[in-house]
CSV table of C-alpha atoms and ligand atoms in Angstrom, one decimal:
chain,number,residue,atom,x,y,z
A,130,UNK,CA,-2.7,19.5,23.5
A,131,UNK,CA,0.5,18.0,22.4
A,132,UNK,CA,1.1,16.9,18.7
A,133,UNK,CA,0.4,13.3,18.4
A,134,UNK,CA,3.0,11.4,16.1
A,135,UNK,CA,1.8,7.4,15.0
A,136,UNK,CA,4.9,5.8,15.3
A,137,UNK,CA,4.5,2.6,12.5
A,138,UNK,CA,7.2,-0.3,12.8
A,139,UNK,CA,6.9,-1.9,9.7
A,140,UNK,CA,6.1,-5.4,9.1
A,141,UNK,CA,6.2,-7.6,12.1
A,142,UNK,CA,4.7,-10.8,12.8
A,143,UNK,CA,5.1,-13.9,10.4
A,144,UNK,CA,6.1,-10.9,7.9
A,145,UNK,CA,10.1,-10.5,8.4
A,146,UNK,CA,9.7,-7.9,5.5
A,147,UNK,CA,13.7,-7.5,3.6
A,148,UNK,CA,16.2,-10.0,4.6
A,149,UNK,CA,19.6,-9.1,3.7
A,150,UNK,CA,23.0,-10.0,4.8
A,151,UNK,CA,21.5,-12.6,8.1
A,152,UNK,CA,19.5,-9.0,8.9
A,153,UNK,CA,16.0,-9.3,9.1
A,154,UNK,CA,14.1,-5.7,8.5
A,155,UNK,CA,11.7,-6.3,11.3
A,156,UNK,CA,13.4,-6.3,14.4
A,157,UNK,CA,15.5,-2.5,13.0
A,158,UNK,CA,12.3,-1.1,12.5
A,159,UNK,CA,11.3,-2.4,15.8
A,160,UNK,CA,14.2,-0.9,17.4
A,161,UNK,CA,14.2,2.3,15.8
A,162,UNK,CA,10.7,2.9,16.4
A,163,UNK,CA,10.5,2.0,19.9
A,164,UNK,CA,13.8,4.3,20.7
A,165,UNK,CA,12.1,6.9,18.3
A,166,UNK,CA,8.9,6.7,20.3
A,167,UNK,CA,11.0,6.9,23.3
A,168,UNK,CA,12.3,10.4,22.2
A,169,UNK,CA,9.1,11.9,21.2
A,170,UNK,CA,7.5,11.0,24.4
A,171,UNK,CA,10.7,12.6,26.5
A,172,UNK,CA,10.4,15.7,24.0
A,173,UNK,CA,6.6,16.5,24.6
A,174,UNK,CA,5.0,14.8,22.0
A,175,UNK,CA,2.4,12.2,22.1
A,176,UNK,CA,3.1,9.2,20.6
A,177,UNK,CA,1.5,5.7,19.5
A,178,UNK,CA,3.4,3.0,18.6
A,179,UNK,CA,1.5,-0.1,16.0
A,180,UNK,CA,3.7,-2.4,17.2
A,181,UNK,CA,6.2,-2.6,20.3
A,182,UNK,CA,6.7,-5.9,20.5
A,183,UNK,CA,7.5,-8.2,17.0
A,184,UNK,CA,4.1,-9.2,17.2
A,185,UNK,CA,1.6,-6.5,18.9
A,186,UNK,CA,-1.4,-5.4,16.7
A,187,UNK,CA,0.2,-7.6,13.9
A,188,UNK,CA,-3.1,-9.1,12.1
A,189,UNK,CA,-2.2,-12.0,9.6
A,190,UNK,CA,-2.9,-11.1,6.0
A,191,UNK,CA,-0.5,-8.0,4.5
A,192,UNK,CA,-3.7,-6.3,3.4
A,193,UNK,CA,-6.1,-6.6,6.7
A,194,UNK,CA,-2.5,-5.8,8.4
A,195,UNK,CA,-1.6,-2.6,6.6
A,196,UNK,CA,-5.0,-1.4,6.7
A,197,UNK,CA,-5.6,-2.0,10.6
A,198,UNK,CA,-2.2,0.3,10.8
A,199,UNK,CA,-4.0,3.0,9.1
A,200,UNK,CA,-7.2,2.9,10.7
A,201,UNK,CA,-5.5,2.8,14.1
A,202,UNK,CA,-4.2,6.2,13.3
A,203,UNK,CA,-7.2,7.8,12.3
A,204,UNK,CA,-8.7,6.5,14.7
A,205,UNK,CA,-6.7,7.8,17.0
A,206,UNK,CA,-6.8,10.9,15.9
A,207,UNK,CA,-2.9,11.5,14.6
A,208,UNK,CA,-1.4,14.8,13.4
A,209,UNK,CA,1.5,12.5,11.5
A,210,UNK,CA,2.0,9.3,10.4
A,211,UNK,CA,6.1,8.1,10.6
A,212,UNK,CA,6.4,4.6,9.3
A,213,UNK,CA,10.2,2.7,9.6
A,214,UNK,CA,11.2,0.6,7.2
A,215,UNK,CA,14.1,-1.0,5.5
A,216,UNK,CA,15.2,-1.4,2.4
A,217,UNK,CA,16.2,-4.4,-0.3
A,218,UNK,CA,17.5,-4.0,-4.1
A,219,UNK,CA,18.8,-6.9,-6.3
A,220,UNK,CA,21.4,-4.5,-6.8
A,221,UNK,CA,23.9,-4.9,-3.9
A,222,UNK,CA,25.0,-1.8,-4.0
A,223,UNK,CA,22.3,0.2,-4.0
A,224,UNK,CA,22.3,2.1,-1.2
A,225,UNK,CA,20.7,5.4,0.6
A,226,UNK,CA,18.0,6.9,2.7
A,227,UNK,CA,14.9,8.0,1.3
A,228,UNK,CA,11.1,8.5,2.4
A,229,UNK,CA,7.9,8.5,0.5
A,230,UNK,CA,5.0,10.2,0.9
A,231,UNK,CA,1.8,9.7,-1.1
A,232,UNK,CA,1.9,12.8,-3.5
A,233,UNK,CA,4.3,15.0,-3.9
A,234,UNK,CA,3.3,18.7,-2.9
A,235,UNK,CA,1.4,16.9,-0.3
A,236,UNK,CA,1.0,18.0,3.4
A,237,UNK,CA,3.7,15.4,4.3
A,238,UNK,CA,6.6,16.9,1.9
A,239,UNK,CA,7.6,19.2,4.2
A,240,UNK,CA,7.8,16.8,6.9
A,241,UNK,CA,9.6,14.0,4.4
A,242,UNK,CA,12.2,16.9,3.7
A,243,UNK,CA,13.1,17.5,6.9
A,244,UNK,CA,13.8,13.9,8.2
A,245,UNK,CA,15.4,13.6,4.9
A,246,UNK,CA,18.0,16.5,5.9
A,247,UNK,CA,18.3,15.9,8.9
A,248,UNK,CA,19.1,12.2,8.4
A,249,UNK,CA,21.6,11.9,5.7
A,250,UNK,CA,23.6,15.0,7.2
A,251,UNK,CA,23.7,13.1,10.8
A,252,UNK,CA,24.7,9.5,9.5
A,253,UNK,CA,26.2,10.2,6.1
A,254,UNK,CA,23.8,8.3,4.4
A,255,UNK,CA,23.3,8.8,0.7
A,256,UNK,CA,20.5,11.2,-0.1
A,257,UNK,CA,17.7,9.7,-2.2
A,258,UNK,CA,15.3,11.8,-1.7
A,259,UNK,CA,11.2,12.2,-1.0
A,260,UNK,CA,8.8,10.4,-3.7
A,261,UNK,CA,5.7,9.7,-4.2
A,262,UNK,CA,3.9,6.5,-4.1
A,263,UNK,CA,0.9,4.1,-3.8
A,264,UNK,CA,1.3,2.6,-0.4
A,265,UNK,CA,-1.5,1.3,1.8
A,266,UNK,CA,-0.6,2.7,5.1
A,267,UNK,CA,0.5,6.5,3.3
A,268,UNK,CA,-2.9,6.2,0.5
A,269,UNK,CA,-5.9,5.2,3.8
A,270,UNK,CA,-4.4,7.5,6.6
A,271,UNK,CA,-6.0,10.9,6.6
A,272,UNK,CA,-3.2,12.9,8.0
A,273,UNK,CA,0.3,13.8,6.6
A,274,UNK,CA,1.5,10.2,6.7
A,275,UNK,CA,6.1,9.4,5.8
A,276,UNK,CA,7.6,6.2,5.0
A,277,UNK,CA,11.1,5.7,5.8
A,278,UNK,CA,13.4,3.7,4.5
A,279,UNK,CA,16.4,3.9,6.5
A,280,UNK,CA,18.8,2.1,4.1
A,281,UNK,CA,19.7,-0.9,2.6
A,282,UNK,CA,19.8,-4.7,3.8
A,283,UNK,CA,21.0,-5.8,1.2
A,284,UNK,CA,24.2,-3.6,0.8
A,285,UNK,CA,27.1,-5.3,3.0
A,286,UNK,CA,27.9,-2.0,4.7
A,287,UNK,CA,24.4,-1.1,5.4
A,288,UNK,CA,23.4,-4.5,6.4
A,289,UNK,CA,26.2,-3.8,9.0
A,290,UNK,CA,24.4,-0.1,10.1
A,291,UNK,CA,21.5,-1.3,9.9
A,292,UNK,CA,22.0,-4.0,12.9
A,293,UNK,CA,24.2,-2.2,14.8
A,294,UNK,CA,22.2,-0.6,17.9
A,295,UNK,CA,24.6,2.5,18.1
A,296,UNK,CA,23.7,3.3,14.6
A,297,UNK,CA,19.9,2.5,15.4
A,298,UNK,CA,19.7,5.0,18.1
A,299,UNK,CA,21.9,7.6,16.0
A,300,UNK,CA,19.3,6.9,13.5
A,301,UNK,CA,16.4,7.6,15.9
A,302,UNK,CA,17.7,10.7,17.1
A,303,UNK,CA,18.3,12.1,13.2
A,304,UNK,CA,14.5,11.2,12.8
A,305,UNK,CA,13.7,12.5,16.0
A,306,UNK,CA,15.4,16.1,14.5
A,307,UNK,CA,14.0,15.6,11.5
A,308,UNK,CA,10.5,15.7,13.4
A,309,UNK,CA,11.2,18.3,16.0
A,310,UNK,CA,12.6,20.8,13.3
A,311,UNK,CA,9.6,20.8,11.6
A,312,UNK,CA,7.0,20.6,14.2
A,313,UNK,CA,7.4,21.5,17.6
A,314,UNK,CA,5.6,19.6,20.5
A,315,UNK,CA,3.1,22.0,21.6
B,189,LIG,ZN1,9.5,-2.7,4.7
C-alpha cells in the first residue's frame, strides 16, 4: 500500500483567488499541482488531485467548495493533505514562501518543515516559515493536512516566478523533495 498524498489546487472555478501583476493564482496552483501530482505518481505514491482542470470538482459557494475539498480527502482515505496556493499583501514587497498547518506541534509540522527546507534552499525563496491557522480545508481534514503558499502575486519579481512554467516545475520538484524527504512512498 503506497502513501496516498491529496493534491489540493486552490481555488478554481469562478474563484480566481489573488490577482497580482496580470497573474491570476488559479491557473499556478493549477500548474503546480498537476506537475506535482505528476511526480508523486512517477515516485510511487498515490495521488488525488481536487481539481485538474480550472473547473473539476469546483462547487460554487467558497464554503460548500472548501468543505467538498476536505471531505474528498477523508473520504478517500488520505495519509496527507498538500494544498497550493498563492499569495497577495498590500504590501508590494512582501515577499516569501511559507506553509500553514492547523496547530503548531501538529502531525503536519514535520511535513510543513520539510517542504519548507527543501523549497526555499532550491529556489531561493525567502523563508517565512510554518504557522498555524484556522483554515477550512487544514481545520475538517482528518489527516496531517499543509497549505502552501508559494510566494507572492503581488510582488513584481514574484508575479514574474510565479508565471513562469520553468519556475513552476522547479517549484514542483522542491515540493516533490520536500514530500519524499519526509515520507517515503512505501
Ligand atoms: Zn489561495
Amino acid at each position: 500500500m503506497a502513501v496516498k498524498i491529496f493534491v489540493d489546487a486552490g481555488h478554481g472555478g469562478t474563484d480566481p483567488g489573488a490577482v497580482g501583476n496580470g497573474v491570476i493564482e488559479q491557473y499556478v496552483n493549477l500548474s503546480v499541482a498537476t506537475q506535482l501530482a505528476a511526480l508523486l505518481e512517477a515516485g510511487g505514491y498515490e495521488v488525488k488531485q481536487y481539481r485538474t482542470t480550472t473547473t473539476e470538482n469546483v462547487l460554487p459557494g467558497k464554503s460548500a467548495d472548501l468543505t467538498n475539498r476536505a471531505r474528498m480527502a477523508n473520504e478517500w482515505g488520505a495519509d496527507y493533505f498538500v494544498s497550493i496556493h498563492t499569495n497577495s499583501s498590500p504590501n508590494p514587497a512582501a515577499n516569501g514562501f511559507e506553509a500553514y498547518i492547523y496547530r503548531l506541534g501538529n502531525k503536519a509540522q514535520p511535513l510543513a518543515e520539510s517542504i519548507v527546507k527543501s523549497f526555499v534552499s532550491r529556489l531561493g525563496s525567502k523563508d517565512n516559515g510554518v504557522h498555524a491557522a484556522n483554515f477550512a480545508v487544514l481545520r475538517q481534514t482528518r489527516m496531517p493536512a499543509v497549505l502552501l503558499e508559494l510566494g507572492y502575486l503581488s510582488n513584481p519579481t514574484e508575479a514574474l516566478n510565479l508565471n513562469s512554467p520553468a519556475w513552476q516545475t522547479a517549484a514542483a520538484e522542491a515540493i516533490y523533495a520536500g514530500i519524499y524527504n519526509y515520507v517515503k512512498p512505501y
